[in-house]
mmCIF file of C-alpha atoms and ligand atoms in Angstrom:
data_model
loop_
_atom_site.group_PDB
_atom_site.id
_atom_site.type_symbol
_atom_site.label_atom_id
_atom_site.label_comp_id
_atom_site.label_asym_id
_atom_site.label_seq_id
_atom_site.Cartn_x
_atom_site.Cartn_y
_atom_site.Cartn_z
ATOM 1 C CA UNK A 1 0.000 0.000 0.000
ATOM 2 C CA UNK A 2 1.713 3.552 -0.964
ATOM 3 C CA UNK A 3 0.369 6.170 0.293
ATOM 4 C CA UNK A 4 1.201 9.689 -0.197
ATOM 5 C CA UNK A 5 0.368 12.975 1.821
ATOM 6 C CA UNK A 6 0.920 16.567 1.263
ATOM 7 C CA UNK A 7 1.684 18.440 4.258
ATOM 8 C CA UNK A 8 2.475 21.339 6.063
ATOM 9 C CA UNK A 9 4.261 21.281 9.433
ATOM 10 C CA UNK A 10 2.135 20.392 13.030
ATOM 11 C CA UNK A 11 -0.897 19.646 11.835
ATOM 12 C CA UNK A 12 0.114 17.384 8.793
ATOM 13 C CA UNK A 13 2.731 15.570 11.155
ATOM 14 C CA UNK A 14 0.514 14.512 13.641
ATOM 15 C CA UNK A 15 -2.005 13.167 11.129
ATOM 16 C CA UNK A 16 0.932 11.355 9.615
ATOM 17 C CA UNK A 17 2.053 9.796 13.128
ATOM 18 C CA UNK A 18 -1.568 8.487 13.130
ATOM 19 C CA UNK A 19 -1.540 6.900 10.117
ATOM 20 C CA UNK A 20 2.120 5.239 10.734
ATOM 21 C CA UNK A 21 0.630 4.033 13.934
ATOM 22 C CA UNK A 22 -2.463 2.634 11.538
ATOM 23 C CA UNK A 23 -0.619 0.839 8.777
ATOM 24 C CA UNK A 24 3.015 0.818 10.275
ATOM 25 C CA UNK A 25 3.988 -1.765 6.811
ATOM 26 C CA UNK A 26 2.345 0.944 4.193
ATOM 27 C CA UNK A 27 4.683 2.757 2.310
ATOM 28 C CA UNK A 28 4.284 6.579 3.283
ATOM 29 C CA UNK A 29 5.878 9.127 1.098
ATOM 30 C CA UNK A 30 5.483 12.666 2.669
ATOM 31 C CA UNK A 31 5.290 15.838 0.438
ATOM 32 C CA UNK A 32 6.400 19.090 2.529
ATOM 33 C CA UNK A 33 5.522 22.564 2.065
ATOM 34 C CA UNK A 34 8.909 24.701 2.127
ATOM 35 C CA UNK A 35 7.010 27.726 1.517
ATOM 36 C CA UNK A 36 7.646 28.617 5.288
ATOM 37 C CA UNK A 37 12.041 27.928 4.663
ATOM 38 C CA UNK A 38 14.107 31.098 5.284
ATOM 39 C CA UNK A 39 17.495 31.826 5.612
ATOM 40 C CA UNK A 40 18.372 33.268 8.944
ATOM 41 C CA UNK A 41 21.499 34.152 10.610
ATOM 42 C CA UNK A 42 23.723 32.494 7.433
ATOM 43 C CA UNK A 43 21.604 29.053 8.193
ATOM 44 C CA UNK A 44 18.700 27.518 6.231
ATOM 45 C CA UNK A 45 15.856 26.867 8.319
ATOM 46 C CA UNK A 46 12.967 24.441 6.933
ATOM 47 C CA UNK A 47 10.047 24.674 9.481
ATOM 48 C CA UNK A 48 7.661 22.205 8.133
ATOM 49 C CA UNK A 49 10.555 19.305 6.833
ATOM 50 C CA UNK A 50 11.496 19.987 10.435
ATOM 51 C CA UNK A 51 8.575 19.704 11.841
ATOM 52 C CA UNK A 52 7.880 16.108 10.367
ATOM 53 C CA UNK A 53 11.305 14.891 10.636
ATOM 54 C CA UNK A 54 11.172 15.400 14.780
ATOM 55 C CA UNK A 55 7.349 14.364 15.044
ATOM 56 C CA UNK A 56 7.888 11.325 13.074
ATOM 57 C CA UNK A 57 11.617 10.832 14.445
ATOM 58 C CA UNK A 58 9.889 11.006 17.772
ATOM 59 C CA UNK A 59 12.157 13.828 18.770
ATOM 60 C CA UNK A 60 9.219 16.603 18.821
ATOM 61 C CA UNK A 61 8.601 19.174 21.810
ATOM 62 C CA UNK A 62 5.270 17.790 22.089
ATOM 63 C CA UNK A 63 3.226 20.909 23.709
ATOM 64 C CA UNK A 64 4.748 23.158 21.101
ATOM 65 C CA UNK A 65 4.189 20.597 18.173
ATOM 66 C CA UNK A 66 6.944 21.810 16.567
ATOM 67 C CA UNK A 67 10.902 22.095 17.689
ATOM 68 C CA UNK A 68 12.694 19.680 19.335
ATOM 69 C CA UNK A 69 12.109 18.273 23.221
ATOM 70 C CA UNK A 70 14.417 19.445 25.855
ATOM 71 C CA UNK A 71 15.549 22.430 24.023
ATOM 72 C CA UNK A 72 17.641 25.415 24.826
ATOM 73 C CA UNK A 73 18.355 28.919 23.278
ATOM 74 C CA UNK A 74 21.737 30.177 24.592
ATOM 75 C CA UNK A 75 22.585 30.468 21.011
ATOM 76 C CA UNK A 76 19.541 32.557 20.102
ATOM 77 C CA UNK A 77 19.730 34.855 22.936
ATOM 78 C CA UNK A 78 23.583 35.474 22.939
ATOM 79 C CA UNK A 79 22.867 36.727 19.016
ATOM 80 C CA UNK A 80 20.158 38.958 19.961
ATOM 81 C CA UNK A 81 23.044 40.674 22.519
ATOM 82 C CA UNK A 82 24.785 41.901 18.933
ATOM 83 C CA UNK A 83 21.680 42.648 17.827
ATOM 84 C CA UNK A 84 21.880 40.814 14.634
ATOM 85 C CA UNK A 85 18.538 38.417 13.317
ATOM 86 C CA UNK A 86 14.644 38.706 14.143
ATOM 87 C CA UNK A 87 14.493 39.027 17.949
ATOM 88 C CA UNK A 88 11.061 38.032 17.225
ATOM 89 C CA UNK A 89 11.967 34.455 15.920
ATOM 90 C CA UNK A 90 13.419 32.322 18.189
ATOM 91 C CA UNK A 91 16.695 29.447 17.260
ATOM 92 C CA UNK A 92 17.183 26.568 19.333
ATOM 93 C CA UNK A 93 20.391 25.012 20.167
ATOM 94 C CA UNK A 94 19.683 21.919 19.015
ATOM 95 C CA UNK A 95 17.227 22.674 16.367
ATOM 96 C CA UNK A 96 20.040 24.913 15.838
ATOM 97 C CA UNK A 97 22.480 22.091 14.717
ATOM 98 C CA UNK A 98 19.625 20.970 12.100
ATOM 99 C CA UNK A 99 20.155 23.793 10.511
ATOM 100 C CA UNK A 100 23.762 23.955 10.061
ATOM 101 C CA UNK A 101 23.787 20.353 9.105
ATOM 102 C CA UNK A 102 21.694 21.180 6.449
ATOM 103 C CA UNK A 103 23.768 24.381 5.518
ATOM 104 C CA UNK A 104 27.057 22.593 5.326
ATOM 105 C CA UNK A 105 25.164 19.937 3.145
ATOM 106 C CA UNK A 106 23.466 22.377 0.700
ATOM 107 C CA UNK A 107 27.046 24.212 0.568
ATOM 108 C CA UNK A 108 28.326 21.221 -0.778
ATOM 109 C CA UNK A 109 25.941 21.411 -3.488
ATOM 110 C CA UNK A 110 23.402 18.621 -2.455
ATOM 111 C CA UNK A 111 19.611 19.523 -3.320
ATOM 112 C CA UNK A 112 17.346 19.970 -0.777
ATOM 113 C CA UNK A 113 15.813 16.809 -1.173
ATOM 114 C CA UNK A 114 19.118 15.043 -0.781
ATOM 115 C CA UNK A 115 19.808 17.038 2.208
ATOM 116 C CA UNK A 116 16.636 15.793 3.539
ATOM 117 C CA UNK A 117 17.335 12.343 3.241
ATOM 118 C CA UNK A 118 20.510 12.821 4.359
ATOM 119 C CA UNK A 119 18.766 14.649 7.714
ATOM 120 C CA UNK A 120 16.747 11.713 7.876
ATOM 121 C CA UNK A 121 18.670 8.969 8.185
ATOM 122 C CA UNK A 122 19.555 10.123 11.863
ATOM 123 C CA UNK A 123 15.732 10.868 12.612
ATOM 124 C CA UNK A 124 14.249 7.405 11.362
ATOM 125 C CA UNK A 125 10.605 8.934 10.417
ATOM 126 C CA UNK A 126 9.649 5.862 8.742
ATOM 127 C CA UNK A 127 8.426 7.629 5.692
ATOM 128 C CA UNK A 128 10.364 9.264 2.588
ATOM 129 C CA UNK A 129 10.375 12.701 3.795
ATOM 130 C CA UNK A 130 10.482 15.333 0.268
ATOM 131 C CA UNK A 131 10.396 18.677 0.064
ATOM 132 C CA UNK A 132 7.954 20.153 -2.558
ATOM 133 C CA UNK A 133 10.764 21.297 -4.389
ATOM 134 C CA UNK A 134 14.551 21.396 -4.529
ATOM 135 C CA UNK A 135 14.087 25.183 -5.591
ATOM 136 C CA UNK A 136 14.365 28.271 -3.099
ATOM 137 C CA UNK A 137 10.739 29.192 -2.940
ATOM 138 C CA UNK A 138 9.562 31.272 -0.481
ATOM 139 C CA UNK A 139 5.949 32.552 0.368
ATOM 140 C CA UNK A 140 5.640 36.500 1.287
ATOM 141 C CA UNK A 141 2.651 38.308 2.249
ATOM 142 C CA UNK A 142 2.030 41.659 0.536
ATOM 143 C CA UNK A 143 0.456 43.645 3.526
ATOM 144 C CA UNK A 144 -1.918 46.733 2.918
ATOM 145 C CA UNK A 145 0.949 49.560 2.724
ATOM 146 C CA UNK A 146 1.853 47.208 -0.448
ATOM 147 C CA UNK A 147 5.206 45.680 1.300
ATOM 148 C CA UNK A 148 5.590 42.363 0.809
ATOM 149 C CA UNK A 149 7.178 40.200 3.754
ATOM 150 C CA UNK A 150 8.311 37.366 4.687
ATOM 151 C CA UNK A 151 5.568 34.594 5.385
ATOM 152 C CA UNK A 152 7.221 33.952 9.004
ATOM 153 C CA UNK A 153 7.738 37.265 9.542
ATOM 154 C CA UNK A 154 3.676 38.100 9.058
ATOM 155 C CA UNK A 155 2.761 34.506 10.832
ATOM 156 C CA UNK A 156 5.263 34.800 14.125
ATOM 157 C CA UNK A 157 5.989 38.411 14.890
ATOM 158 C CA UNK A 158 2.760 39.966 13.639
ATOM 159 C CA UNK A 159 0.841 37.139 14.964
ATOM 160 C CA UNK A 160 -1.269 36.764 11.189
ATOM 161 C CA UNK A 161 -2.648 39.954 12.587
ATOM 162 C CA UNK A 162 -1.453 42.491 9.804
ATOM 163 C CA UNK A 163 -4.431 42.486 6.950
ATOM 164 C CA UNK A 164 -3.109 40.472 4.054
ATOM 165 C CA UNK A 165 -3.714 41.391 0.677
ATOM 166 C CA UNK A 166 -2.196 38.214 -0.913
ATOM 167 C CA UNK A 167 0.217 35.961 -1.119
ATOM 168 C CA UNK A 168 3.144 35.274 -3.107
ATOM 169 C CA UNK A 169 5.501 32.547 -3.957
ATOM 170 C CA UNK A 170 8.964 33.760 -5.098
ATOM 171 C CA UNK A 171 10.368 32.060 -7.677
ATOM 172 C CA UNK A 172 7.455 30.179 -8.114
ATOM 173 C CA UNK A 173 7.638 29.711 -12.114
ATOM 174 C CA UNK A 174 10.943 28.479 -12.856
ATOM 175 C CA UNK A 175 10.446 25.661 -10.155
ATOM 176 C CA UNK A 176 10.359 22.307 -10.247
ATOM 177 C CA UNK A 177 8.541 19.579 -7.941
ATOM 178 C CA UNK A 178 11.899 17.743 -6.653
ATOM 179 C CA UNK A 179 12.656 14.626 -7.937
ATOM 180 C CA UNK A 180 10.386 11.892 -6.781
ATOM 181 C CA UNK A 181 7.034 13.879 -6.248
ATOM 182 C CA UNK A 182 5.222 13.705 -9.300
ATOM 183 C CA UNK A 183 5.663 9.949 -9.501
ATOM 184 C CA UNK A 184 4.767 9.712 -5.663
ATOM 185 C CA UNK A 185 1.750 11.352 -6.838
ATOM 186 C CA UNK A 186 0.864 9.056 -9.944
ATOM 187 C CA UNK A 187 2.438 5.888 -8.660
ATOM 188 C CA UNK A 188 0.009 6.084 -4.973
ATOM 189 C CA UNK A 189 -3.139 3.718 -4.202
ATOM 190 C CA UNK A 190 -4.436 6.649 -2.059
ATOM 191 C CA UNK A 191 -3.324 10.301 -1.876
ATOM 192 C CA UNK A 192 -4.288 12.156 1.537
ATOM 193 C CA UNK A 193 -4.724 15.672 2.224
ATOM 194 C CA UNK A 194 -4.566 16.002 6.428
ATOM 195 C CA UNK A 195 -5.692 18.713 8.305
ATOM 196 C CA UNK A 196 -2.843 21.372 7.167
ATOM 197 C CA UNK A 197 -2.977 25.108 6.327
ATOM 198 C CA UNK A 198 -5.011 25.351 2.809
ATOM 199 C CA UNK A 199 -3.491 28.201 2.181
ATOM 200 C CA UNK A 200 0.447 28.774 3.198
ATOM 201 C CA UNK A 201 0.913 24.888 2.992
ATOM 202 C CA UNK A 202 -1.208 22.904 0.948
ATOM 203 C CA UNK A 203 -2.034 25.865 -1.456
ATOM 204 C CA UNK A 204 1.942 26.392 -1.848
ATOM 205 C CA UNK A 205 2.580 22.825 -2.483
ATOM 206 C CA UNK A 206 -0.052 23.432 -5.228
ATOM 207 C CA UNK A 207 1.507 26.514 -6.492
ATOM 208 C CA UNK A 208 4.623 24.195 -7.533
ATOM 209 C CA UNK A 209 4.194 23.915 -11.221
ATOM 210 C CA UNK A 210 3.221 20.036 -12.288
ATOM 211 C CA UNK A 211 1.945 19.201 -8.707
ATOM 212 C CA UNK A 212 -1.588 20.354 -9.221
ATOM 213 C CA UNK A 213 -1.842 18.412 -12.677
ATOM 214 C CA UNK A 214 -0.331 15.448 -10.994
ATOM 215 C CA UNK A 215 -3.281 14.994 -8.511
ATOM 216 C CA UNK A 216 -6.001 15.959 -11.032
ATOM 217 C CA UNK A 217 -4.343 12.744 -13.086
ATOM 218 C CA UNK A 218 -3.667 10.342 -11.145
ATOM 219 C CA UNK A 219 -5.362 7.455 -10.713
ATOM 220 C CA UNK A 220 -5.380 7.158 -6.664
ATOM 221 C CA UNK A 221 -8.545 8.703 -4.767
ATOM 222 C CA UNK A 222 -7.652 11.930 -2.863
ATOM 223 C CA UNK A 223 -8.974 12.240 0.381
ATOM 224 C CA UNK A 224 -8.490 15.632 2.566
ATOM 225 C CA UNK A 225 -9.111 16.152 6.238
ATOM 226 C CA UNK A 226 -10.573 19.411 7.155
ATOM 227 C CA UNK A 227 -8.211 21.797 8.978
ATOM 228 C CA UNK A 228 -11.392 24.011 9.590
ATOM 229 C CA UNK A 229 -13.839 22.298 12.518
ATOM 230 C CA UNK A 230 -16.973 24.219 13.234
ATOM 231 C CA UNK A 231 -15.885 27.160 11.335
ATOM 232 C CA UNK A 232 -12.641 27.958 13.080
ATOM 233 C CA UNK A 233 -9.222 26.279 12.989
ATOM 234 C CA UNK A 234 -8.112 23.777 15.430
ATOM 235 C CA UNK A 235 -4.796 26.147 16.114
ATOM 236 C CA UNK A 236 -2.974 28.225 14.276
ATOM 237 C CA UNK A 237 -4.427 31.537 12.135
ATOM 238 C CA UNK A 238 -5.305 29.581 8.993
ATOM 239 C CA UNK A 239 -8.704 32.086 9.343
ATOM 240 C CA UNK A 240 -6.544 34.952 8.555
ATOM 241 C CA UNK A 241 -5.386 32.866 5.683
ATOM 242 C CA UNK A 242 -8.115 31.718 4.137
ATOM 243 C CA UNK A 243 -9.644 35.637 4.881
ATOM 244 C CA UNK A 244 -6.978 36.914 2.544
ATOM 245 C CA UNK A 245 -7.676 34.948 -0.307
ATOM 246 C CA UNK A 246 -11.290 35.252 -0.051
ATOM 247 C CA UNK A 247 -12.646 32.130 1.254
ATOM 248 C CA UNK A 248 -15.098 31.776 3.869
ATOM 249 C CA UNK A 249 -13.409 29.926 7.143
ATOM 250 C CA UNK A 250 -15.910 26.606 7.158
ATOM 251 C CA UNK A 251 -14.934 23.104 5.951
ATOM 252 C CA UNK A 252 -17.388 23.791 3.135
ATOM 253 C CA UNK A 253 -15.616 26.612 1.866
ATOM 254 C CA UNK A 254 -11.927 24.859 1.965
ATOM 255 C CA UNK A 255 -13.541 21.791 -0.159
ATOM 256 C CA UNK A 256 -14.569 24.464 -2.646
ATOM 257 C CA UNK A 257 -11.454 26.053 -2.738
ATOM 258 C CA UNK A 258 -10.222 22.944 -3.478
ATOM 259 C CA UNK A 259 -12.238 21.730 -6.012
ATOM 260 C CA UNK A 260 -13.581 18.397 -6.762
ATOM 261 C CA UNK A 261 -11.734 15.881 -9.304
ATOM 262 C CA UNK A 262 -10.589 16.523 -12.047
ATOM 263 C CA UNK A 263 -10.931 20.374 -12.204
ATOM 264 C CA UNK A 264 -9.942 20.475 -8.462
ATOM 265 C CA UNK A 265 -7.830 18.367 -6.578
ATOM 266 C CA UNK A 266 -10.356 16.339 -4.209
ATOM 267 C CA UNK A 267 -12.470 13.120 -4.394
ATOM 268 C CA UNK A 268 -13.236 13.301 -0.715
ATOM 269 C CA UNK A 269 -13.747 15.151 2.164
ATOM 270 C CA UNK A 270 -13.879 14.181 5.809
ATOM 271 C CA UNK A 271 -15.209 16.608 8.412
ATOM 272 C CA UNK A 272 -15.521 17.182 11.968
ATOM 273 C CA UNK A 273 -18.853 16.267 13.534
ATOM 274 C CA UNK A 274 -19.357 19.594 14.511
ATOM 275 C CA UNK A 275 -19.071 20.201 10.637
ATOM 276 C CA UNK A 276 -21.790 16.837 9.900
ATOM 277 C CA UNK A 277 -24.939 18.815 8.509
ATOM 278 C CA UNK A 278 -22.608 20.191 6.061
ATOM 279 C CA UNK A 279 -21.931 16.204 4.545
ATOM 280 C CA UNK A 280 -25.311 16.505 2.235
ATOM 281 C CA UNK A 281 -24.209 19.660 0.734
ATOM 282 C CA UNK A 282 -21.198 18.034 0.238
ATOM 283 C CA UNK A 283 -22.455 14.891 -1.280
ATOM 284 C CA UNK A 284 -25.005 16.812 -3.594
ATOM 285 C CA UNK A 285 -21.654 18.331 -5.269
ATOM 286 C CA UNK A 286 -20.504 15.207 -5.605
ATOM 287 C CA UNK A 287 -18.144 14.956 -2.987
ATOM 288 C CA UNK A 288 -17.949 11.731 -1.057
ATOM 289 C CA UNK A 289 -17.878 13.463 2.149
ATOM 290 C CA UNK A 290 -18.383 12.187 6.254
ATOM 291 C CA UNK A 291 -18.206 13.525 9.043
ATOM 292 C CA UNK A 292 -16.270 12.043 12.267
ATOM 293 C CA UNK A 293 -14.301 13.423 15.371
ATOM 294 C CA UNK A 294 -11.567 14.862 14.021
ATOM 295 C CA UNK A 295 -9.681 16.501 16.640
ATOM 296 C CA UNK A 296 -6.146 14.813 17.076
ATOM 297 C CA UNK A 297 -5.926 14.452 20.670
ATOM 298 C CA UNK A 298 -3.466 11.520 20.973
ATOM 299 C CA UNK A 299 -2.378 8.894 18.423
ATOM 300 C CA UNK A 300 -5.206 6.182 19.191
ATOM 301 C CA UNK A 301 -7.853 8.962 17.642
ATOM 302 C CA UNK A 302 -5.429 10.319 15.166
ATOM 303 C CA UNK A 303 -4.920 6.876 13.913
ATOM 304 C CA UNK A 304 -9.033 6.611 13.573
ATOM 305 C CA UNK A 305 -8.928 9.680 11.771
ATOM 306 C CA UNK A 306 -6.731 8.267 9.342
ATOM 307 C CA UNK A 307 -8.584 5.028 9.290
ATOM 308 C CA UNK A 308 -11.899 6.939 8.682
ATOM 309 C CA UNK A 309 -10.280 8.851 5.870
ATOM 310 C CA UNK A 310 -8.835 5.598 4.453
ATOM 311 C CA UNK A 311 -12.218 3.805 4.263
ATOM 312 C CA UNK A 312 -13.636 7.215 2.720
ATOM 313 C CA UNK A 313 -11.913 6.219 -0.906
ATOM 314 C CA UNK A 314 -11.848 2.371 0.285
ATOM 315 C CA UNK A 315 -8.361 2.092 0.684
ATOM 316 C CA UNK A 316 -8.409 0.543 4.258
ATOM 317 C CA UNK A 317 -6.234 -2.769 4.136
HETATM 318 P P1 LIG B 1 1.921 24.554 10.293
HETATM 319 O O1 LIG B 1 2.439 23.808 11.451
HETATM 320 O O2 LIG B 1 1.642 25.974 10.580
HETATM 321 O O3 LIG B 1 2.728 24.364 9.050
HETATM 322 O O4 LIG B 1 0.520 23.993 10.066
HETATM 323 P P2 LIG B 1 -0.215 23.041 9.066
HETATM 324 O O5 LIG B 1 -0.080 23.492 7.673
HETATM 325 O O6 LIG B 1 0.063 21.644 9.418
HETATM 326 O O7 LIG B 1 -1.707 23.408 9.410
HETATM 327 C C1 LIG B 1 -2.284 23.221 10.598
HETATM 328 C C2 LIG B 1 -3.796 23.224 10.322
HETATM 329 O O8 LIG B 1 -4.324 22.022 10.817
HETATM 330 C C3 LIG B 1 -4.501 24.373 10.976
HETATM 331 O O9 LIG B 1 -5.357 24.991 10.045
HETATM 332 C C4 LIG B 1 -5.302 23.712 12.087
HETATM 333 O O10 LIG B 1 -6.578 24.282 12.236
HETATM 334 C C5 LIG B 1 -5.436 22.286 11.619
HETATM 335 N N1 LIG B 1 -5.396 21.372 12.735
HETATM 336 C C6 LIG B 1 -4.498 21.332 13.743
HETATM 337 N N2 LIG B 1 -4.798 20.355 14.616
HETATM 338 C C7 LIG B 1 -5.933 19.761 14.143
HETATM 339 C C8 LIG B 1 -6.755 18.685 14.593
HETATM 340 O O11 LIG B 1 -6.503 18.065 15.635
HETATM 341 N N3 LIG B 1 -7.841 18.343 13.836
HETATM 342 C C9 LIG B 1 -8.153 18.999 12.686
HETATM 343 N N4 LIG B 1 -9.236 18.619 11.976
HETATM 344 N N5 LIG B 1 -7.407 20.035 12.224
HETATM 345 C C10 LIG B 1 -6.314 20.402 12.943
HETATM 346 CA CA1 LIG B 2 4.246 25.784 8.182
#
């Protein structure tokens, strides 16, 4: 059984945890946003491969959901005493050492992707991690004064609180999914959207030119999780997100924006119960569409989440 998800960071690596807890033997291949990568202080930081590597690795700080367990930030703070960086963004020490890892390895002139699975081989996440792309693309958000910043930048220090007008991918049309995604995509029995950002992460994986054709061809079922449960988002600002682009913040809405096979990208849909009168709307589109509990509050209900979302497209073993 391959399987193959497209994710962002927390929300996308718990659902993925789940589903490795489900079917431990399928063969998982992981699709990551790097939208979210920057480069900070000389070192290229990759929230969302991060993310999954230490969730999956088992190495995550699991209150935060993201960064690593037991962590420090002598580093961090002793910078911010030169006054150098983003006070506003904080550097672990060890997460810190991820990141020069995968410095020294993209100085050598590895692709990302390579770095990754380089990265990975310490970590053990029992899937093959990918980034979206091996290219430097970056999503900024053009705020109302018509400056365009960092995505980070309008997500961690302005707390998603700065109206957006849009966002925008740099670089976006000269890149290239990295090698192995579009056949992850065509070669899957199922294809699963979790509960990630549509916007910043799923949307940006989408962006990448070749990935959205890939999932309107291929002939595995796509299945998505709504991120949005009774109209709000589980955590996170995806509101502000979705806001910006014009979509209404309801699981509804984020299946629309979607789209349903083969204009759009979706077969399926699962939603919250909170979310279960809007299944016959759903269904009337043409969706197949259920609602269940949704909320991934430890890995026995994350892995019926998965299960639930499996049996959606009839790809439960
Ligand atoms: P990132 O960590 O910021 O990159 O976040 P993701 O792209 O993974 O997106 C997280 C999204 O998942 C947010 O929109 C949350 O509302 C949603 N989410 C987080 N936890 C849960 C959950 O337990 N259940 C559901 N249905 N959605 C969730
Ligand atoms: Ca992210």
């Amino acid at each position: 059984m391959r399987i193959t998800v497209l994710s962002g960071g927390v929300g996308g690596a718990r659902f993925t945890r789940g589903l490795r807890a489900l079917l431990p033997h399928a063969e998982v291949t992981v699709i990551a946003n790097t939208g979210d990568d920057m480069w900070l202080h000389g070192v290229r930081v990759c929230p969302d491969l991060d993310t999954l590597m230490y969730t999956l690795g088992g190495a995550v700080h699991e209150d935060q959901g993201w960064g690593r367990r037991d962590e420090s930030r002598r580093v961090s703070d002793d910078l911010q005493a030169y006054g150098l960086g983003w006070d506003w963004f904080t550097l672990g020490d060890l997460d810190l050492a991820t990141h020069l890892a995968r410095t020294e390895l993209l100085r050598a002139g590895l692709p990302l992707s390579q770095v990754t699975a380089r990265l990975a081989e310490r970590w053990q996440p029992g899937v093959t991690l990918l980034p979206m792309t091996d290219d430097e693309v970056e999503t900024h958000v053009v705020v109302e004064d018509g400056r365009a910043i960092h995505f980070e930048e309008w997500w961690v220090r302005y707390r998603a609180a700065l109206p957006a007008r849009r966002f925008v991918q740099t670089n976006l049309a000269a890149a290239t999914p990295a090698p192995g995604v579009l056949a992850a995509i065509a070669d899957a029995d199922v294809v699963v959207i979790p509960p990630s950002n549509p916007v910043v992460s799923v949307g940006t994986i989408l962006a990448i030119p070749g990935i959205r054709d890939a999932l309107r061809a291929t002939a595995a079922p796509v299945v998505g999780v709504s991120p949005i449960v009774g109209g709000a988002p589980v955590r996170g600002m995806a509101d502000a997100c979705l806001t910006a682009i014009g979509v209404e913040t309801s699981a509804v809405a984020v299946a629309r924006h979607y789209g349903r096979r083969p204009d759009g990208v979706l077969d399926a849909w699962l939603v919250d119960e909170r979310d279960a009168s809007a299944v016959p709307d759903l269904q009337a589109a043409g969706w197949i569409a259920r609602a269940v509990p949704t909320l991934m509050t430890d890995l026995d209900t994350t892995a019926d989440i998965a299960a639930a979302a499996l049996a959606l497209v009839d790809r439960l073993p």
